[in-house]
C-alpha cells in the first residue's frame, strides 16, 4: 500500500529533522573527538599493560602479546579481580603498541556507542514496530545526544581506555546482543545465535552490570517468545544464558575478589533479598538525582515523547503491543537491577557504574515513553480519526514544544556540565595543549635509553574530561610503580616543575 498525504509529509519532516539532528550531533562531537589527539594512557592503563608492552617491544609478535595478556589475566585473577574478559581487554590498551596510539580510544568508543545504539534502535523501531527509517534515525540521534552529553562520567565512557573497556565496551556488546536476541526470535538463524553465544560468554567475564543487563533481557525474550509462540528453537537461547552464567561463576570464584573486597565477599540469601528491595529504592533515588543535577535530560526526554506521539498519531500502521503495562514494569525492573551489583558488594562504586545506571535508565524510560505515546495516540485517533496527527500537533505537541523551549532556557546551566561544553572549555582554556606538551615530555623522558631512574616534573592531576593519574614524589606510590613497570625502569619519581626545569632544562629539546 502507498503512503497517504499525511504519511508523506511526516516522512519529509522526519528526513529533514534527521539531517538536522546528524549535523547538530556532529558539531557537538567536534570538541570531544578533538581531545582524542591530546588523550594519553595513565595509571591503570600502565598497570594492566606492562606485560603486553614488554612482549610487544621484545618481539613485535601478536601471539606473544596475546600470551602476555593471558598471563595478565592469571595474575589479576589470583591477586585482584576475577573479571577475566575485562582484564584481557585492559592489557591490550593502545599504548602497548605505540606511544601515540591512544588517539584511537575516543574515536573507537564513540563509534561503538553510536553503532550499537543505531543497530538496537533499528531492530526495535524499524523491524519491530515498523517505524519509517528516517523517523528511526532522528529518534536515535536525539537519544544519543541526550546520553552522550549528560553521561555522568565522560572519562569512563569515551576517553579513559581502562574505564571504557570495563564499562562502555561491555554495554555496547550488551546492546548488540539484545538486538540479535530480538532478531533471532524473528528468523531463528544460527548466525545470530552464534553471535549471542559469543557476546554473552564474554560478558560473563566483564563487569557485573553488563552481564546482568543482557542476562535479564535474554530471559525476558526467551520466556516471552516461548509463551506466545511455543517455538522450540527459542529454547536454544538457554545455551548462551548457561555460557554466561558459567563465565560469571568463574569470575565470582576468583581468589582475587576476596583480596579486593575482603574475606566476607560471597553469596548470602539474606543479602540477596535485601539487595533486590534496595535496588528499586536506589533506582528511584537516582532518577531524582538526574533531575536535580542534569534537568535538561528531562527536557530531552519530553521532546522524545512528543516525537513518539506525533509519529504514532500520524502513522497508524505502527505495531501495537498487547501488554504494554507488563512490559513497562519489566523495563523498570531491568533498570532497577543495575543497582544490584554495587549494593550487594557494599563498596564504593566507580563513575563507570553510574554511567551504566544512566544509560540503562535512558533506554528503559525511552521504551516506556514510546508505549505511553502509543496508548495516547490510540485514544486521539479514536476521537479525531484521520485528522489525529494535525490536531494532536496543535493541541498537545505544539504546547509541549513550548514547554521544552522554556525548560531549556530555565535549565540552561546544565549545559555547563555537558560533555561537549566541558571538552570545549578544556580546549579553549589552553589546558589541553599544555597537557599534551607535558605528556609528550613525560613520554620522552620515560623512553630515554640508558636512564633507569627517571625524574619527572609534576603534572596537574585535574585534566577536565580526561583521565590522568599523576606520578607522585613517592617512588613507592602505586602510580609510580605501574608507570616504571610499563616502561621497564627501575624507579620513577616526580618533583616540582620549577625545580625540574632548573636541574634538567637540557632535556626539553
Short mmCIF file of C-alpha atoms in Angstrom, two decimals:
data_model
loop_
_atom_site.label_atom_id
_atom_site.label_comp_id
_atom_site.label_asym_id
_atom_site.label_seq_id
_atom_site.Cartn_x
_atom_site.Cartn_y
_atom_site.Cartn_z
CA UNK A 1 0.00 0.00 0.00
CA UNK A 2 1.22 3.50 -0.77
CA UNK A 3 1.60 6.26 1.75
CA UNK A 4 -1.19 8.78 2.18
CA UNK A 5 -0.55 12.53 2.13
CA UNK A 6 -0.09 12.76 5.91
CA UNK A 7 2.46 9.97 5.94
CA UNK A 8 4.39 11.53 3.06
CA UNK A 9 4.50 14.85 4.90
CA UNK A 10 5.66 13.08 8.04
CA UNK A 11 8.40 11.31 6.10
CA UNK A 12 9.65 14.59 4.62
CA UNK A 13 9.60 16.25 8.03
CA UNK A 14 11.49 13.39 9.68
CA UNK A 15 14.02 13.26 6.87
CA UNK A 16 14.76 16.96 7.33
CA UNK A 17 14.89 16.58 11.13
CA UNK A 18 17.18 13.57 10.81
CA UNK A 19 19.70 15.52 8.72
CA UNK A 20 19.46 18.46 11.14
CA UNK A 21 19.98 16.13 14.09
CA UNK A 22 23.01 14.49 12.48
CA UNK A 23 24.53 17.92 11.79
CA UNK A 24 23.96 19.02 15.39
CA UNK A 25 25.41 15.76 16.70
CA UNK A 26 28.49 16.12 14.50
CA UNK A 27 29.06 19.69 15.74
CA UNK A 28 28.71 18.57 19.36
CA UNK A 29 31.22 15.78 18.82
CA UNK A 30 33.88 18.07 17.32
CA UNK A 31 35.41 19.22 20.64
CA UNK A 32 35.02 15.73 22.10
CA UNK A 33 36.86 13.99 19.30
CA UNK A 34 39.43 16.81 19.10
CA UNK A 35 40.56 15.78 22.58
CA UNK A 36 41.39 12.33 21.28
CA UNK A 37 44.62 13.85 19.92
CA UNK A 38 45.52 15.01 23.44
CA UNK A 39 44.39 11.90 25.29
CA UNK A 40 47.06 9.65 26.85
CA UNK A 41 47.33 6.48 28.92
CA UNK A 42 47.65 6.73 32.67
CA UNK A 43 47.56 4.74 35.92
CA UNK A 44 45.61 1.51 35.39
CA UNK A 45 46.42 1.59 31.68
CA UNK A 46 50.08 1.20 32.59
CA UNK A 47 49.50 -1.41 35.29
CA UNK A 48 47.47 -3.79 33.15
CA UNK A 49 49.57 -3.18 30.05
CA UNK A 50 53.04 -3.80 31.50
CA UNK A 51 53.43 -7.45 30.40
CA UNK A 52 51.86 -6.95 26.98
CA UNK A 53 54.06 -3.91 26.24
CA UNK A 54 57.17 -5.85 27.23
CA UNK A 55 56.10 -8.69 24.93
CA UNK A 56 55.46 -6.31 22.02
CA UNK A 57 58.69 -4.36 22.48
CA UNK A 58 60.77 -7.53 22.60
CA UNK A 59 59.14 -9.46 19.75
CA UNK A 60 56.57 -7.35 17.84
CA UNK A 61 54.58 -10.58 17.74
CA UNK A 62 50.81 -10.60 18.26
CA UNK A 63 50.81 -14.21 19.56
CA UNK A 64 53.38 -13.15 22.17
CA UNK A 65 51.18 -10.21 23.15
CA UNK A 66 48.13 -12.48 23.46
CA UNK A 67 50.16 -14.81 25.64
CA UNK A 68 51.19 -11.90 27.85
CA UNK A 69 47.55 -10.79 28.03
CA UNK A 70 46.56 -14.25 29.25
CA UNK A 71 49.32 -14.11 31.85
CA UNK A 72 47.98 -10.75 32.99
CA UNK A 73 44.54 -12.33 33.44
CA UNK A 74 46.06 -15.12 35.53
CA UNK A 75 47.97 -12.68 37.72
CA UNK A 76 44.98 -10.46 38.43
CA UNK A 77 42.58 -13.41 38.78
CA UNK A 78 44.55 -14.60 41.77
CA UNK A 79 45.54 -11.24 43.20
CA UNK A 80 42.90 -8.60 42.49
CA UNK A 81 39.77 -9.32 40.40
CA UNK A 82 38.03 -12.10 38.55
CA UNK A 83 36.55 -10.21 35.59
CA UNK A 84 38.69 -12.13 33.13
CA UNK A 85 37.39 -10.61 29.90
CA UNK A 86 37.80 -7.05 31.19
CA UNK A 87 41.36 -7.71 32.35
CA UNK A 88 42.21 -9.24 28.98
CA UNK A 89 40.87 -6.11 27.27
CA UNK A 90 42.75 -3.86 29.75
CA UNK A 91 46.06 -5.47 28.84
CA UNK A 92 45.62 -4.51 25.17
CA UNK A 93 45.46 -0.76 25.75
CA UNK A 94 46.70 1.12 22.65
CA UNK A 95 49.99 2.45 24.09
CA UNK A 96 51.15 -1.14 24.40
CA UNK A 97 51.83 -0.95 20.66
CA UNK A 98 52.78 2.71 20.15
CA UNK A 99 53.02 5.76 22.39
CA UNK A 100 50.75 7.71 20.02
CA UNK A 101 48.11 5.01 19.58
CA UNK A 102 45.89 6.23 22.44
CA UNK A 103 44.41 8.65 19.93
CA UNK A 104 42.03 5.90 18.79
CA UNK A 105 40.28 5.50 22.16
CA UNK A 106 37.70 8.29 21.84
CA UNK A 107 37.01 7.51 18.18
CA UNK A 108 36.60 3.81 18.96
CA UNK A 109 34.26 4.34 21.91
CA UNK A 110 32.08 6.87 20.11
CA UNK A 111 31.87 4.50 17.14
CA UNK A 112 30.89 1.53 19.33
CA UNK A 113 28.42 3.61 21.32
CA UNK A 114 26.74 5.07 18.24
CA UNK A 115 26.92 1.88 16.19
CA UNK A 116 25.40 -0.41 18.82
CA UNK A 117 22.67 2.14 19.62
CA UNK A 118 21.74 2.60 15.94
CA UNK A 119 21.67 -1.15 15.46
CA UNK A 120 19.48 -1.75 18.53
CA UNK A 121 17.07 1.07 17.69
CA UNK A 122 16.82 -0.09 14.08
CA UNK A 123 15.92 -3.57 15.28
CA UNK A 124 13.32 -2.34 17.77
CA UNK A 125 11.78 0.55 15.85
CA UNK A 126 12.14 -0.36 12.18
CA UNK A 127 11.88 -4.15 12.29
CA UNK A 128 9.79 -4.47 15.44
CA UNK A 129 7.39 -1.52 15.30
CA UNK A 130 7.59 -0.84 11.54
CA UNK A 131 8.71 2.75 12.11
CA UNK A 132 9.89 4.52 8.95
CA UNK A 133 13.70 4.68 8.71
CA UNK A 134 14.07 8.48 8.78
CA UNK A 135 11.96 8.65 11.92
CA UNK A 136 14.10 5.92 13.47
CA UNK A 137 17.27 7.78 12.54
CA UNK A 138 16.04 11.05 14.05
CA UNK A 139 14.93 9.35 17.28
CA UNK A 140 18.28 7.58 17.61
CA UNK A 141 20.27 10.77 17.09
CA UNK A 142 18.18 12.60 19.70
CA UNK A 143 18.72 9.72 22.12
CA UNK A 144 22.48 9.72 21.52
CA UNK A 145 22.74 13.46 22.09
CA UNK A 146 20.99 13.13 25.45
CA UNK A 147 23.03 10.11 26.55
CA UNK A 148 26.44 11.34 25.40
CA UNK A 149 26.07 14.92 26.58
CA UNK A 150 24.85 14.09 30.07
CA UNK A 151 26.56 10.80 30.87
CA UNK A 152 27.89 11.13 34.45
CA UNK A 153 31.50 10.44 33.52
CA UNK A 154 32.86 11.08 30.00
CA UNK A 155 36.18 9.77 31.29
CA UNK A 156 34.84 6.23 31.73
CA UNK A 157 32.64 6.29 28.63
CA UNK A 158 34.79 7.99 25.98
CA UNK A 159 38.35 8.90 26.97
CA UNK A 160 39.88 6.50 29.51
CA UNK A 161 40.60 3.17 27.89
CA UNK A 162 40.62 1.15 31.10
CA UNK A 163 37.27 2.53 32.27
CA UNK A 164 35.76 2.23 28.78
CA UNK A 165 36.92 -1.37 28.40
CA UNK A 166 35.27 -2.30 31.70
CA UNK A 167 32.01 -0.38 31.26
CA UNK A 168 31.38 1.09 27.81
CA UNK A 169 32.65 -1.85 25.75
CA UNK A 170 30.51 -4.42 27.63
CA UNK A 171 27.49 -2.10 27.46
CA UNK A 172 27.79 -1.82 23.68
CA UNK A 173 28.21 -5.60 23.48
CA UNK A 174 25.03 -5.90 25.53
CA UNK A 175 23.15 -3.65 23.11
CA UNK A 176 24.33 -5.72 20.15
CA UNK A 177 23.39 -8.96 21.90
CA UNK A 178 19.95 -7.55 22.74
CA UNK A 179 19.38 -6.70 19.07
CA UNK A 180 20.47 -10.18 18.00
CA UNK A 181 18.19 -11.77 20.60
CA UNK A 182 15.22 -9.96 19.07
CA UNK A 183 16.40 -10.80 15.56
CA UNK A 184 16.80 -14.47 16.45
CA UNK A 185 13.18 -14.56 17.62
CA UNK A 186 12.15 -13.43 14.13
CA UNK A 187 14.30 -15.66 11.95
CA UNK A 188 15.93 -18.32 14.18
CA UNK A 189 19.12 -18.13 12.15
CA UNK A 190 22.22 -19.83 13.52
CA UNK A 191 24.47 -16.83 12.87
CA UNK A 192 22.51 -14.72 15.34
CA UNK A 193 22.55 -17.49 17.91
CA UNK A 194 26.30 -17.88 17.45
CA UNK A 195 26.83 -14.14 17.91
CA UNK A 196 24.69 -14.16 21.05
CA UNK A 197 26.67 -17.08 22.48
CA UNK A 198 30.00 -15.34 21.86
CA UNK A 199 28.92 -12.00 23.31
CA UNK A 200 27.15 -13.41 26.35
CA UNK A 201 30.04 -15.75 27.15
CA UNK A 202 32.48 -12.84 27.10
CA UNK A 203 30.11 -10.68 29.15
CA UNK A 204 30.27 -13.35 31.84
CA UNK A 205 33.82 -12.14 32.41
CA UNK A 206 33.06 -8.41 32.21
CA UNK A 207 31.53 -6.06 34.77
CA UNK A 208 28.55 -7.49 36.61
CA UNK A 209 26.13 -4.78 35.49
CA UNK A 210 26.59 -5.52 31.79
CA UNK A 211 26.36 -9.25 32.46
CA UNK A 212 23.14 -8.79 34.44
CA UNK A 213 21.72 -6.42 31.81
CA UNK A 214 21.90 -8.90 28.95
CA UNK A 215 21.09 -11.90 31.15
CA UNK A 216 17.76 -10.34 32.17
CA UNK A 217 16.96 -9.37 28.58
CA UNK A 218 17.76 -12.88 27.35
CA UNK A 219 15.45 -14.39 29.97
CA UNK A 220 12.71 -11.89 29.09
CA UNK A 221 12.99 -12.66 25.38
CA UNK A 222 13.13 -16.43 25.76
CA UNK A 223 10.20 -16.55 28.19
CA UNK A 224 8.02 -14.18 26.17
CA UNK A 225 8.71 -15.93 22.86
CA UNK A 226 8.01 -19.34 24.36
CA UNK A 227 4.74 -18.24 25.96
CA UNK A 228 3.39 -16.63 22.79
CA UNK A 229 4.84 -18.84 20.04
CA UNK A 230 5.75 -22.20 21.59
CA UNK A 231 8.61 -22.38 19.08
CA UNK A 232 11.15 -24.96 20.31
CA UNK A 233 14.07 -23.19 18.65
CA UNK A 234 13.71 -20.36 21.16
CA UNK A 235 14.82 -22.79 23.86
CA UNK A 236 18.28 -22.75 22.28
CA UNK A 237 18.74 -19.38 23.98
CA UNK A 238 19.36 -21.42 27.12
CA UNK A 239 22.82 -22.12 25.68
CA UNK A 240 24.14 -18.51 25.79
CA UNK A 241 22.41 -18.00 29.16
CA UNK A 242 24.23 -21.01 30.61
CA UNK A 243 27.51 -19.94 29.00
CA UNK A 244 27.27 -16.50 30.55
CA UNK A 245 26.40 -17.98 33.94
CA UNK A 246 29.46 -20.23 33.68
CA UNK A 247 31.60 -17.18 32.90
CA UNK A 248 30.13 -15.35 35.88
CA UNK A 249 30.83 -18.27 38.20
CA UNK A 250 34.45 -18.31 37.05
CA UNK A 251 34.63 -14.56 37.62
CA UNK A 252 33.00 -14.64 41.05
CA UNK A 253 35.13 -17.56 42.28
CA UNK A 254 38.38 -15.69 41.66
CA UNK A 255 40.66 -15.64 44.73
CA UNK A 256 41.49 -12.04 43.88
CA UNK A 257 37.93 -10.97 44.68
CA UNK A 258 38.49 -11.68 48.37
CA UNK A 259 41.75 -9.75 48.22
CA UNK A 260 39.89 -6.76 46.85
CA UNK A 261 36.53 -6.94 48.66
CA UNK A 262 37.54 -8.69 51.88
CA UNK A 263 37.02 -12.14 53.35
CA UNK A 264 33.26 -11.55 53.74
CA UNK A 265 32.84 -11.49 49.97
CA UNK A 266 30.49 -14.29 48.91
CA UNK A 267 26.86 -15.27 48.41
CA UNK A 268 24.20 -14.76 51.05
CA UNK A 269 20.46 -15.33 50.51
CA UNK A 270 19.54 -12.65 53.05
CA UNK A 271 21.87 -10.13 51.41
CA UNK A 272 20.40 -11.01 48.02
CA UNK A 273 16.84 -10.33 49.21
CA UNK A 274 17.90 -7.02 50.77
CA UNK A 275 19.70 -6.10 47.55
CA UNK A 276 16.60 -6.66 45.42
CA UNK A 277 14.48 -4.46 47.68
CA UNK A 278 17.09 -1.71 47.86
CA UNK A 279 17.63 -1.78 44.09
CA UNK A 280 14.17 -0.31 43.47
CA UNK A 281 14.68 2.39 46.11
CA UNK A 282 18.11 3.33 44.78
CA UNK A 283 16.76 3.36 41.24
CA UNK A 284 14.10 5.89 42.20
CA UNK A 285 16.71 7.89 44.10
CA UNK A 286 18.90 8.10 41.02
CA UNK A 287 16.04 9.44 38.92
CA UNK A 288 15.72 12.26 41.44
CA UNK A 289 19.46 12.83 41.21
CA UNK A 290 19.30 13.12 37.43
CA UNK A 291 16.56 15.71 37.70
CA UNK A 292 18.46 17.67 40.34
CA UNK A 293 21.88 17.62 38.65
CA UNK A 294 21.03 17.41 34.94
CA UNK A 295 17.45 18.64 34.46
CA UNK A 296 17.97 19.16 30.72
CA UNK A 297 17.80 15.37 30.45
CA UNK A 298 14.08 15.61 31.10
CA UNK A 299 13.69 18.34 28.51
CA UNK A 300 15.25 15.92 26.05
CA UNK A 301 13.01 13.06 27.18
CA UNK A 302 9.90 15.25 26.87
CA UNK A 303 10.99 16.16 23.34
CA UNK A 304 11.43 12.45 22.53
CA UNK A 305 7.96 11.73 23.88
CA UNK A 306 6.46 14.44 21.65
CA UNK A 307 8.24 12.93 18.63
CA UNK A 308 6.89 9.50 19.57
CA UNK A 309 3.38 10.90 19.91
CA UNK A 310 3.46 12.72 16.58
CA UNK A 311 4.78 9.60 14.90
CA UNK A 312 2.16 7.32 16.45
CA UNK A 313 -0.68 9.72 15.61
CA UNK A 314 0.38 10.20 12.01
CA UNK A 315 1.31 6.59 11.25
CA UNK A 316 -1.45 4.22 12.21
CA UNK A 317 0.35 1.14 10.88
CA UNK A 318 2.93 1.12 13.72
CA UNK A 319 2.83 -2.23 15.51
CA UNK A 320 0.97 -2.16 18.85
CA UNK A 321 1.99 -4.19 21.87
CA UNK A 322 -0.65 -6.31 23.56
CA UNK A 323 0.50 -5.82 27.15
CA UNK A 324 2.37 -2.51 27.40
CA UNK A 325 1.76 -2.25 31.15
CA UNK A 326 3.56 -5.50 31.82
CA UNK A 327 6.42 -4.54 29.54
CA UNK A 328 6.77 -1.15 31.25
CA UNK A 329 7.02 -2.92 34.61
CA UNK A 330 9.64 -5.29 33.20
CA UNK A 331 11.67 -2.36 31.88
CA UNK A 332 11.59 -0.65 35.27
CA UNK A 333 12.78 -3.90 36.90
CA UNK A 334 15.62 -4.07 34.36
CA UNK A 335 16.66 -0.51 35.19
CA UNK A 336 16.49 -1.13 38.95
CA UNK A 337 18.51 -4.33 38.61
CA UNK A 338 21.53 -2.29 37.53
CA UNK A 339 21.79 -1.08 41.12
CA UNK A 340 22.11 -4.62 42.48
CA UNK A 341 25.83 -5.42 41.93
CA UNK A 342 27.05 -2.29 43.72
CA UNK A 343 24.54 -2.67 46.57
CA UNK A 344 25.42 -6.32 47.08
CA UNK A 345 29.17 -5.70 47.03
CA UNK A 346 28.77 -2.86 49.53
CA UNK A 347 31.78 -0.98 48.21
CA UNK A 348 32.30 2.49 46.82
CA UNK A 349 31.39 2.47 43.14
CA UNK A 350 33.31 3.96 40.26
CA UNK A 351 31.89 6.52 37.86
CA UNK A 352 31.61 3.78 35.26
CA UNK A 353 28.89 2.13 37.37
CA UNK A 354 26.96 5.41 37.38
CA UNK A 355 27.35 5.59 33.60
CA UNK A 356 25.76 2.17 33.14
CA UNK A 357 22.90 3.05 35.50
CA UNK A 358 22.28 6.20 33.48
CA UNK A 359 22.48 4.50 30.09
CA UNK A 360 20.05 1.76 31.07
CA UNK A 361 17.74 4.39 32.59
CA UNK A 362 17.59 6.23 29.28
CA UNK A 363 16.94 3.02 27.33
CA UNK A 364 14.18 1.81 29.60
CA UNK A 365 12.46 5.16 30.11
CA UNK A 366 12.51 5.75 26.34
CA UNK A 367 10.74 2.42 25.89
CA UNK A 368 8.14 3.36 28.49
CA UNK A 369 7.61 6.77 26.86
CA UNK A 370 7.15 5.13 23.45
CA UNK A 371 4.48 2.79 24.78
CA UNK A 372 2.77 5.67 26.58
CA UNK A 373 2.75 7.68 23.36
CA UNK A 374 1.20 4.70 21.55
CA UNK A 375 -1.66 4.42 24.01
CA UNK A 376 -2.32 8.16 23.96
CA UNK A 377 -2.23 8.19 20.14
CA UNK A 378 -4.79 5.37 20.01
CA UNK A 379 -7.20 7.44 22.08
CA UNK A 380 -6.61 10.53 19.96
CA UNK A 381 -7.15 8.59 16.73
CA UNK A 382 -10.36 7.08 18.05
CA UNK A 383 -11.54 10.59 18.85
CA UNK A 384 -10.28 12.54 15.84
CA UNK A 385 -9.84 9.87 13.18
CA UNK A 386 -7.55 10.68 10.23
CA UNK A 387 -7.08 14.23 11.49
CA UNK A 388 -5.44 12.96 14.70
CA UNK A 389 -1.93 13.90 13.57
CA UNK A 390 -2.71 17.54 12.80
CA UNK A 391 -4.99 18.07 15.80
CA UNK A 392 -2.53 16.34 18.16
CA UNK A 393 0.17 18.70 16.93
CA UNK A 394 -1.95 21.79 17.68
CA UNK A 395 -3.44 20.62 20.97
CA UNK A 396 -0.66 18.55 22.55
CA UNK A 397 2.62 18.62 20.65
CA UNK A 398 2.96 22.36 19.97
CA UNK A 399 2.31 23.29 23.63
CA UNK A 400 4.74 20.54 24.62
CA UNK A 401 7.43 22.01 22.37
CA UNK A 402 6.88 25.40 24.03
CA UNK A 403 7.40 23.73 27.41
CA UNK A 404 10.59 22.14 26.07
CA UNK A 405 11.86 25.54 24.95
CA UNK A 406 11.00 27.24 28.24
CA UNK A 407 12.54 24.46 30.32
CA UNK A 408 15.69 24.52 28.16
CA UNK A 409 16.04 28.24 28.92
CA UNK A 410 15.25 27.72 32.62
CA UNK A 411 17.72 24.84 32.98
CA UNK A 412 20.39 26.17 30.62
CA UNK A 413 23.00 25.94 33.38
CA UNK A 414 23.01 22.16 32.77
CA UNK A 415 24.86 22.85 29.54
CA UNK A 416 27.95 23.67 31.59
CA UNK A 417 28.30 20.05 32.67
CA UNK A 418 27.61 18.59 29.24
CA UNK A 419 30.38 16.55 27.64
CA UNK A 420 30.84 18.88 24.66
CA UNK A 421 30.90 22.05 26.78
CA UNK A 422 33.41 20.65 29.26
CA UNK A 423 35.60 19.46 26.38
CA UNK A 424 35.37 22.83 24.63
CA UNK A 425 36.31 24.74 27.79
CA UNK A 426 39.28 22.42 28.34
CA UNK A 427 40.50 23.12 24.81
CA UNK A 428 39.90 26.88 24.69
CA UNK A 429 41.45 27.45 28.12
CA UNK A 430 44.79 26.17 26.84
CA UNK A 431 44.83 23.30 29.34
CA UNK A 432 44.55 20.68 26.62
CA UNK A 433 47.56 21.99 24.70
CA UNK A 434 49.52 22.29 27.95
CA UNK A 435 48.65 18.72 28.93
CA UNK A 436 49.68 17.41 25.52
CA UNK A 437 53.05 19.16 25.79
CA UNK A 438 53.65 17.83 29.31
CA UNK A 439 52.72 14.27 28.41
CA UNK A 440 54.95 14.31 25.34
CA UNK A 441 57.81 15.38 27.59
CA UNK A 442 56.97 12.65 30.10
CA UNK A 443 56.94 10.01 27.36
CA UNK A 444 60.28 11.26 26.03
CA UNK A 445 61.83 11.03 29.49
CA UNK A 446 60.35 7.60 30.21
CA UNK A 447 61.66 6.22 26.91
CA UNK A 448 65.13 7.74 27.23
CA UNK A 449 67.70 4.99 26.74
CA UNK A 450 70.30 4.42 29.41
CA UNK A 451 68.28 6.09 32.18
CA UNK A 452 66.76 3.62 34.67
CA UNK A 453 65.86 6.03 37.48
CA UNK A 454 63.62 8.65 35.90
CA UNK A 455 62.78 12.04 37.40
CA UNK A 456 59.70 13.79 36.00
CA UNK A 457 58.19 17.23 36.53
CA UNK A 458 54.81 17.20 38.31
CA UNK A 459 51.73 17.19 36.08
CA UNK A 460 48.44 18.65 37.23
CA UNK A 461 46.08 15.78 38.03
CA UNK A 462 42.95 17.81 37.14
CA UNK A 463 42.55 17.34 33.39
CA UNK A 464 38.98 18.23 32.52
CA UNK A 465 37.18 15.27 30.90
CA UNK A 466 40.40 13.28 30.51
CA UNK A 467 41.68 10.70 32.97
CA UNK A 468 45.13 11.27 34.41
CA UNK A 469 46.73 9.61 37.43
CA UNK A 470 49.92 11.57 38.05
CA UNK A 471 53.30 10.25 39.07
CA UNK A 472 53.99 11.48 42.61
CA UNK A 473 57.06 12.32 44.68
CA UNK A 474 56.89 8.90 46.36
CA UNK A 475 58.75 6.20 44.43
CA UNK A 476 56.68 3.51 46.17
CA UNK A 477 53.33 5.07 45.24
CA UNK A 478 51.06 2.95 43.08
CA UNK A 479 51.08 5.29 40.06
CA UNK A 480 54.86 5.45 40.20
CA UNK A 481 55.32 1.68 40.32
CA UNK A 482 52.93 0.89 37.47
CA UNK A 483 54.49 3.60 35.31
CA UNK A 484 58.00 2.28 35.88
CA UNK A 485 56.88 -1.29 35.18
CA UNK A 486 55.20 -0.28 31.94
CA UNK A 487 58.33 1.44 30.65
CA UNK A 488 60.75 -1.10 32.15
CA UNK A 489 62.55 1.31 34.51
CA UNK A 490 63.98 0.78 37.98
CA UNK A 491 62.18 3.75 39.51
CA UNK A 492 60.26 6.90 38.65
CA UNK A 493 59.54 9.95 40.77
CA UNK A 494 58.30 13.48 40.27
CA UNK A 495 59.48 16.84 41.59
CA UNK A 496 58.18 20.41 41.35
CA UNK A 497 58.22 21.67 37.78
CA UNK A 498 60.35 24.72 38.55
CA UNK A 499 62.93 22.59 40.35
CA UNK A 500 62.95 20.15 37.47
CA UNK A 501 63.47 22.97 34.96
CA UNK A 502 66.50 24.21 36.91
CA UNK A 503 68.05 20.73 37.08
CA UNK A 504 67.07 19.17 33.75
CA UNK A 505 66.30 22.03 31.35
CA UNK A 506 68.60 20.48 28.74
CA UNK A 507 66.20 17.52 28.35
CA UNK A 508 63.37 19.65 26.95
CA UNK A 509 64.84 19.97 23.46
#
